[in-house]
PDB file of C-alpha atoms in Angstrom:
ATOM      1  CA  MET A   1      55.651  24.213  28.545  1.00  0.00           C
ATOM      2  CA  LEU A   2      57.519  25.052  25.801  1.00  0.00           C
ATOM      3  CA  ARG A   3      54.378  25.632  23.758  1.00  0.00           C
ATOM      4  CA  ALA A   4      53.568  28.357  25.820  1.00  0.00           C
ATOM      5  CA  ALA A   5      56.485  29.743  24.856  1.00  0.00           C
ATOM      6  CA  PHE A   6      55.543  30.098  20.991  1.00  0.00           C
ATOM      7  CA  VAL A   7      52.329  31.047  21.472  1.00  0.00           C
ATOM      8  CA  GLY A   8      53.429  33.710  23.404  1.00  0.00           C
ATOM      9  CA  PHE A   9      56.043  34.285  20.650  1.00  0.00           C
ATOM     10  CA  LEU A  10      53.437  34.056  18.157  1.00  0.00           C
ATOM     11  CA  LEU A  11      50.914  36.664  19.950  1.00  0.00           C
ATOM     12  CA  SER A  12      53.879  39.238  20.843  1.00  0.00           C
ATOM     13  CA  VAL A  13      55.289  39.181  17.122  1.00  0.00           C
ATOM     14  CA  GLY A  14      51.129  40.305  15.746  1.00  0.00           C
ATOM     15  CA  LEU A  15      50.760  42.875  18.233  1.00  0.00           C
ATOM     16  CA  ALA A  16      54.348  44.610  16.344  1.00  0.00           C
ATOM     17  CA  CYS A  17      53.206  44.900  13.632  1.00  0.00           C
ATOM     18  CA  THR A  18      51.202  47.891  14.064  1.00  0.00           C
ATOM     19  CA  ALA A  19      51.977  51.764  12.941  1.00  0.00           C
ATOM     20  CA  GLN A  20      50.569  53.273  10.034  1.00  0.00           C
ATOM     21  CA  ALA A  21      47.853  52.389   7.783  1.00  0.00           C
ATOM     22  CA  GLY A  22      48.927  49.267   5.571  1.00  0.00           C
ATOM     23  CA  THR A  23      52.671  49.419   6.596  1.00  0.00           C
ATOM     24  CA  GLU A  24      54.144  46.544   6.186  1.00  0.00           C
ATOM     25  CA  TRP A  25      56.357  45.092  10.024  1.00  0.00           C
ATOM     26  CA  GLN A  26      59.414  42.440   9.958  1.00  0.00           C
ATOM     27  CA  VAL A  27      59.981  40.898  13.128  1.00  0.00           C
ATOM     28  CA  ASP A  28      63.588  41.847  14.441  1.00  0.00           C
ATOM     29  CA  PRO A  29      64.745  39.036  16.341  1.00  0.00           C
ATOM     30  CA  THR A  30      68.251  40.666  17.230  1.00  0.00           C
ATOM     31  CA  GLN A  31      65.852  42.525  19.135  1.00  0.00           C
ATOM     32  CA  SER A  32      63.021  40.215  20.336  1.00  0.00           C
ATOM     33  CA  GLU A  33      62.884  37.753  23.194  1.00  0.00           C
ATOM     34  CA  VAL A  34      60.501  35.150  23.433  1.00  0.00           C
ATOM     35  CA  GLY A  35      61.043  33.302  27.050  1.00  0.00           C
ATOM     36  CA  PHE A  36      58.599  30.663  29.119  1.00  0.00           C
ATOM     37  CA  GLU A  37      58.345  29.333  32.934  1.00  0.00           C
ATOM     38  CA  TYR A  38      57.100  26.649  34.789  1.00  0.00           C
ATOM     39  CA  LEU A  39      57.712  24.861  37.314  1.00  0.00           C
ATOM     40  CA  LYS A  40      60.283  20.816  36.910  1.00  0.00           C
ATOM     41  CA  ASP A  41      59.831  19.036  40.060  1.00  0.00           C
ATOM     42  CA  GLY A  42      57.774  21.724  41.774  1.00  0.00           C
ATOM     43  CA  ALA A  43      60.731  24.162  41.557  1.00  0.00           C
ATOM     44  CA  PRO A  44      60.095  27.104  39.497  1.00  0.00           C
ATOM     45  CA  THR A  45      62.033  26.520  36.056  1.00  0.00           C
ATOM     46  CA  LYS A  46      62.172  29.032  32.412  1.00  0.00           C
ATOM     47  CA  GLY A  47      63.575  27.934  28.652  1.00  0.00           C
ATOM     48  CA  GLU A  48      63.386  30.708  25.732  1.00  0.00           C
ATOM     49  CA  PHE A  49      63.470  30.115  21.877  1.00  0.00           C
ATOM     50  CA  ARG A  50      65.814  31.315  19.822  1.00  0.00           C
ATOM     51  CA  ASP A  51      65.270  31.635  16.399  1.00  0.00           C
ATOM     52  CA  PHE A  52      62.276  32.724  14.896  1.00  0.00           C
ATOM     53  CA  ALA A  53      60.348  35.024  12.054  1.00  0.00           C
ATOM     54  CA  GLY A  54      57.371  37.065  11.260  1.00  0.00           C
ATOM     55  CA  GLY A  55      55.720  40.218   9.885  1.00  0.00           C
ATOM     56  CA  GLY A  56      52.539  41.325   8.211  1.00  0.00           C
ATOM     57  CA  THR A  57      50.518  44.177   7.795  1.00  0.00           C
ATOM     58  CA  PHE A  58      48.498  46.812  10.397  1.00  0.00           C
ATOM     59  CA  ASP A  59      46.600  49.928  10.140  1.00  0.00           C
ATOM     60  CA  ALA A  60      45.752  51.080  13.374  1.00  0.00           C
ATOM     61  CA  ALA A  61      42.342  52.740  11.976  1.00  0.00           C
ATOM     62  CA  ALA A  62      41.354  49.888  11.348  1.00  0.00           C
ATOM     63  CA  PRO A  63      42.689  47.233  13.867  1.00  0.00           C
ATOM     64  CA  GLN A  64      40.509  44.591  13.936  1.00  0.00           C
ATOM     65  CA  ASN A  65      42.304  44.168  11.067  1.00  0.00           C
ATOM     66  CA  ALA A  66      45.256  43.040  11.651  1.00  0.00           C
ATOM     67  CA  ARG A  67      47.413  40.291   9.760  1.00  0.00           C
ATOM     68  CA  PHE A  68      50.530  38.863  10.828  1.00  0.00           C
ATOM     69  CA  GLU A  69      52.056  35.238  11.149  1.00  0.00           C
ATOM     70  CA  LEU A  70      54.821  34.799  12.914  1.00  0.00           C
ATOM     71  CA  ARG A  71      57.073  31.186  12.880  1.00  0.00           C
ATOM     72  CA  ILE A  72      59.483  29.827  15.718  1.00  0.00           C
ATOM     73  CA  ARG A  73      61.774  26.645  14.975  1.00  0.00           C
ATOM     74  CA  SER A  74      60.587  24.587  17.306  1.00  0.00           C
ATOM     75  CA  LYS A  75      64.427  23.184  17.646  1.00  0.00           C
ATOM     76  CA  SER A  76      65.996  26.332  18.999  1.00  0.00           C
ATOM     77  CA  ILE A  77      64.020  25.968  22.388  1.00  0.00           C
ATOM     78  CA  ASP A  78      67.072  25.849  24.818  1.00  0.00           C
ATOM     79  CA  LEU A  79      66.331  25.251  28.360  1.00  0.00           C
ATOM     80  CA  TYR A  80      69.800  26.121  29.548  1.00  0.00           C
ATOM     81  CA  ASP A  81      70.880  22.806  29.916  1.00  0.00           C
ATOM     82  CA  GLY A  82      71.733  20.735  26.487  1.00  0.00           C
ATOM     83  CA  LEU A  83      70.224  17.565  27.354  1.00  0.00           C
ATOM     84  CA  ALA A  84      66.754  18.917  28.808  1.00  0.00           C
ATOM     85  CA  SER A  85      66.652  20.589  25.511  1.00  0.00           C
ATOM     86  CA  ALA A  86      67.979  18.224  23.210  1.00  0.00           C
ATOM     87  CA  PHE A  87      64.629  15.796  25.106  1.00  0.00           C
ATOM     88  CA  ALA A  88      62.189  19.008  24.622  1.00  0.00           C
ATOM     89  CA  THR A  89      62.806  18.377  20.579  1.00  0.00           C
ATOM     90  CA  SER A  90      61.792  14.332  21.318  1.00  0.00           C
ATOM     91  CA  ALA A  91      58.995  12.985  20.107  1.00  0.00           C
ATOM     92  CA  GLU A  92      57.444  13.054  23.890  1.00  0.00           C
ATOM     93  CA  TRP A  93      57.375  16.992  23.752  1.00  0.00           C
ATOM     94  CA  PHE A  94      57.438  19.442  20.405  1.00  0.00           C
ATOM     95  CA  ASP A  95      58.928  16.488  17.839  1.00  0.00           C
ATOM     96  CA  SER A  96      60.716  18.889  16.488  1.00  0.00           C
ATOM     97  CA  LYS A  97      61.999  16.397  13.561  1.00  0.00           C
ATOM     98  CA  ASN A  98      57.859  15.523  12.849  1.00  0.00           C
ATOM     99  CA  HIS A  99      56.960  19.478  13.350  1.00  0.00           C
ATOM    100  CA  PRO A 100      59.909  21.407  12.757  1.00  0.00           C
ATOM    101  CA  GLU A 101      58.045  24.542  13.434  1.00  0.00           C
ATOM    102  CA  VAL A 102      55.229  26.680  15.083  1.00  0.00           C
ATOM    103  CA  ILE A 103      53.014  28.511  13.729  1.00  0.00           C
ATOM    104  CA  TYR A 104      51.111  31.658  14.715  1.00  0.00           C
ATOM    105  CA  VAL A 105      48.568  33.579  13.450  1.00  0.00           C
ATOM    106  CA  LEU A 106      46.863  36.885  13.822  1.00  0.00           C
ATOM    107  CA  GLN A 107      43.849  37.258  12.910  1.00  0.00           C
ATOM    108  CA  ALA A 108      42.728  40.852  14.829  1.00  0.00           C
ATOM    109  CA  LEU A 109      43.234  43.728  17.124  1.00  0.00           C
ATOM    110  CA  GLU A 110      40.571  44.730  19.472  1.00  0.00           C
ATOM    111  CA  PRO A 111      42.041  48.165  21.184  1.00  0.00           C
ATOM    112  CA  LEU A 112      41.565  48.692  24.717  1.00  0.00           C
ATOM    113  CA  ASP A 113      43.020  51.339  26.908  1.00  0.00           C
ATOM    114  CA  GLY A 114      46.232  53.256  26.133  1.00  0.00           C
ATOM    115  CA  ASP A 115      48.629  51.187  24.415  1.00  0.00           C
ATOM    116  CA  ARG A 116      46.874  48.119  25.669  1.00  0.00           C
ATOM    117  CA  TYR A 117      44.531  45.656  22.628  1.00  0.00           C
ATOM    118  CA  THR A 118      43.116  42.238  22.588  1.00  0.00           C
ATOM    119  CA  ALA A 119      44.299  39.878  20.081  1.00  0.00           C
ATOM    120  CA  THR A 120      42.931  37.102  18.898  1.00  0.00           C
ATOM    121  CA  GLY A 121      44.762  34.429  16.607  1.00  0.00           C
ATOM    122  CA  GLN A 122      45.745  30.822  15.642  1.00  0.00           C
ATOM    123  CA  ILE A 123      48.605  28.922  17.236  1.00  0.00           C
ATOM    124  CA  THR A 124      49.627  25.021  16.008  1.00  0.00           C
ATOM    125  CA  ILE A 125      52.062  23.130  17.958  1.00  0.00           C
ATOM    126  CA  ARG A 126      52.561  19.559  16.852  1.00  0.00           C
ATOM    127  CA  GLY A 127      49.930  19.398  14.835  1.00  0.00           C
ATOM    128  CA  GLU A 128      47.620  20.304  16.788  1.00  0.00           C
ATOM    129  CA  LYS A 129      45.552  24.216  16.025  1.00  0.00           C
ATOM    130  CA  LYS A 130      43.918  26.451  18.745  1.00  0.00           C
ATOM    131  CA  PRO A 131      42.392  29.762  19.280  1.00  0.00           C
ATOM    132  CA  LEU A 132      44.460  32.047  21.147  1.00  0.00           C
ATOM    133  CA  ILE A 133      42.971  35.481  22.796  1.00  0.00           C
ATOM    134  CA  SER A 134      45.594  37.599  25.128  1.00  0.00           C
ATOM    135  CA  GLU A 135      46.289  41.156  26.080  1.00  0.00           C
ATOM    136  CA  ILE A 136      48.720  42.725  24.592  1.00  0.00           C
ATOM    137  CA  ALA A 137      51.235  46.279  25.220  1.00  0.00           C
ATOM    138  CA  LEU A 138      51.798  47.706  21.560  1.00  0.00           C
ATOM    139  CA  LYS A 139      54.009  51.223  21.251  1.00  0.00           C
ATOM    140  CA  ILE A 140      54.280  52.176  17.715  1.00  0.00           C
ATOM    141  CA  GLY A 141      57.282  54.885  16.860  1.00  0.00           C
ATOM    142  CA  ALA A 142      58.423  55.914  13.453  1.00  0.00           C
ATOM    143  CA  ASP A 143      60.935  52.989  12.918  1.00  0.00           C
ATOM    144  CA  SER A 144      59.690  50.225  14.862  1.00  0.00           C
ATOM    145  CA  ALA A 145      56.856  48.922  16.843  1.00  0.00           C
ATOM    146  CA  ASN A 146      56.986  46.786  20.344  1.00  0.00           C
ATOM    147  CA  ALA A 147      55.195  44.618  21.576  1.00  0.00           C
ATOM    148  CA  SER A 148      55.099  42.460  25.308  1.00  0.00           C
ATOM    149  CA  GLY A 149      53.186  40.616  26.879  1.00  0.00           C
ATOM    150  CA  THR A 150      52.463  37.872  29.659  1.00  0.00           C
ATOM    151  CA  LEU A 151      50.200  34.491  29.113  1.00  0.00           C
ATOM    152  CA  THR A 152      49.024  30.655  30.424  1.00  0.00           C
ATOM    153  CA  ILE A 153      49.481  27.630  28.524  1.00  0.00           C
ATOM    154  CA  THR A 154      48.148  24.173  29.251  1.00  0.00           C
ATOM    155  CA  ARG A 155      50.362  22.192  27.842  1.00  0.00           C
ATOM    156  CA  ALA A 156      47.873  19.035  27.638  1.00  0.00           C
ATOM    157  CA  ASP A 157      46.005  21.190  25.094  1.00  0.00           C
ATOM    158  CA  PHE A 158      48.875  20.275  22.938  1.00  0.00           C
ATOM    159  CA  LEU A 159      50.129  17.667  23.938  1.00  0.00           C
ATOM    160  CA  LEU A 160      53.314  18.773  24.964  1.00  0.00           C
ATOM    161  CA  GLY A 161      54.964  16.442  27.893  1.00  0.00           C
ATOM    162  CA  ILE A 162      53.746  13.150  26.553  1.00  0.00           C
ATOM    163  CA  GLY A 163      54.657   9.881  27.350  1.00  0.00           C
ATOM    164  CA  PRO A 164      57.259   7.868  29.432  1.00  0.00           C
ATOM    165  CA  SER A 165      59.138  10.502  30.296  1.00  0.00           C
ATOM    166  CA  ALA A 166      56.554  11.988  32.933  1.00  0.00           C
ATOM    167  CA  ALA A 167      57.718   9.254  35.212  1.00  0.00           C
ATOM    168  CA  PHE A 168      60.678  10.632  36.025  1.00  0.00           C
ATOM    169  CA  VAL A 169      60.514  14.325  35.983  1.00  0.00           C
ATOM    170  CA  GLU A 170      57.270  16.172  36.642  1.00  0.00           C
ATOM    171  CA  ILE A 171      55.997  19.529  34.837  1.00  0.00           C
ATOM    172  CA  GLY A 172      53.709  21.697  35.601  1.00  0.00           C
ATOM    173  CA  PRO A 173      50.380  21.211  33.411  1.00  0.00           C
ATOM    174  CA  ASP A 174      50.597  25.419  33.206  1.00  0.00           C
ATOM    175  CA  VAL A 175      53.769  27.155  31.455  1.00  0.00           C
ATOM    176  CA  LEU A 176      53.913  30.706  31.604  1.00  0.00           C
ATOM    177  CA  VAL A 177      54.908  32.652  28.350  1.00  0.00           C
ATOM    178  CA  THR A 178      56.675  36.067  28.530  1.00  0.00           C
ATOM    179  CA  PHE A 179      57.140  37.865  25.424  1.00  0.00           C
ATOM    180  CA  ALA A 180      59.320  41.123  24.344  1.00  0.00           C
ATOM    181  CA  LEU A 181      59.191  41.877  20.611  1.00  0.00           C
ATOM    182  CA  THR A 182      60.416  44.753  18.117  1.00  0.00           C
ATOM    183  CA  ALA A 183      59.321  45.029  14.126  1.00  0.00           C
ATOM    184  CA  LYS A 184      61.198  46.741  12.224  1.00  0.00           C
ATOM    185  CA  PRO A 185      59.085  47.582   8.804  1.00  0.00           C
ATOM    186  CA  ASP A 186      60.052  46.014   5.806  1.00  0.00           C
ATOM    187  CA  GLY A 187      62.000  48.153   2.981  1.00  0.00           C
TER     188      GLY A 187
END
């Protein structure tokens, strides 16, 4: 479930690094959010990540060459319950002690229609690196870029929620990640 949030955030950041040819962009975490929804004991539940940073370059004439990297501090997960949030950083979930960051690397953007793109990249969670493809909306202005979207992550792909705790709480297999990111030109 937490993995999904990281993935969504990383994707959006990757898309937010677009504007003028060769422009360097930095995510503004004060104007961005990465959230997620999942089922806990059959009930819809939400959470978010609060600490992340990223940046990259984008050339509107060659979106396939876009490059971006986003790093999310796994310890920054907020499940709106202190005990649950602390448990999410444990060895059975994000294992924040050994894997303090979730890392997303954008490899290419492919234009769809209007302000929509297909983003291709890789995400690393708990040392597990997987390819990731998602659709995002990207709007570029003179002084900011905004990326938003949703994606579904299967938490077992990243070993999230392994171990004895699975006997005490039922977490659904998929996590819906939602993101709305704002990036600013660097410099």
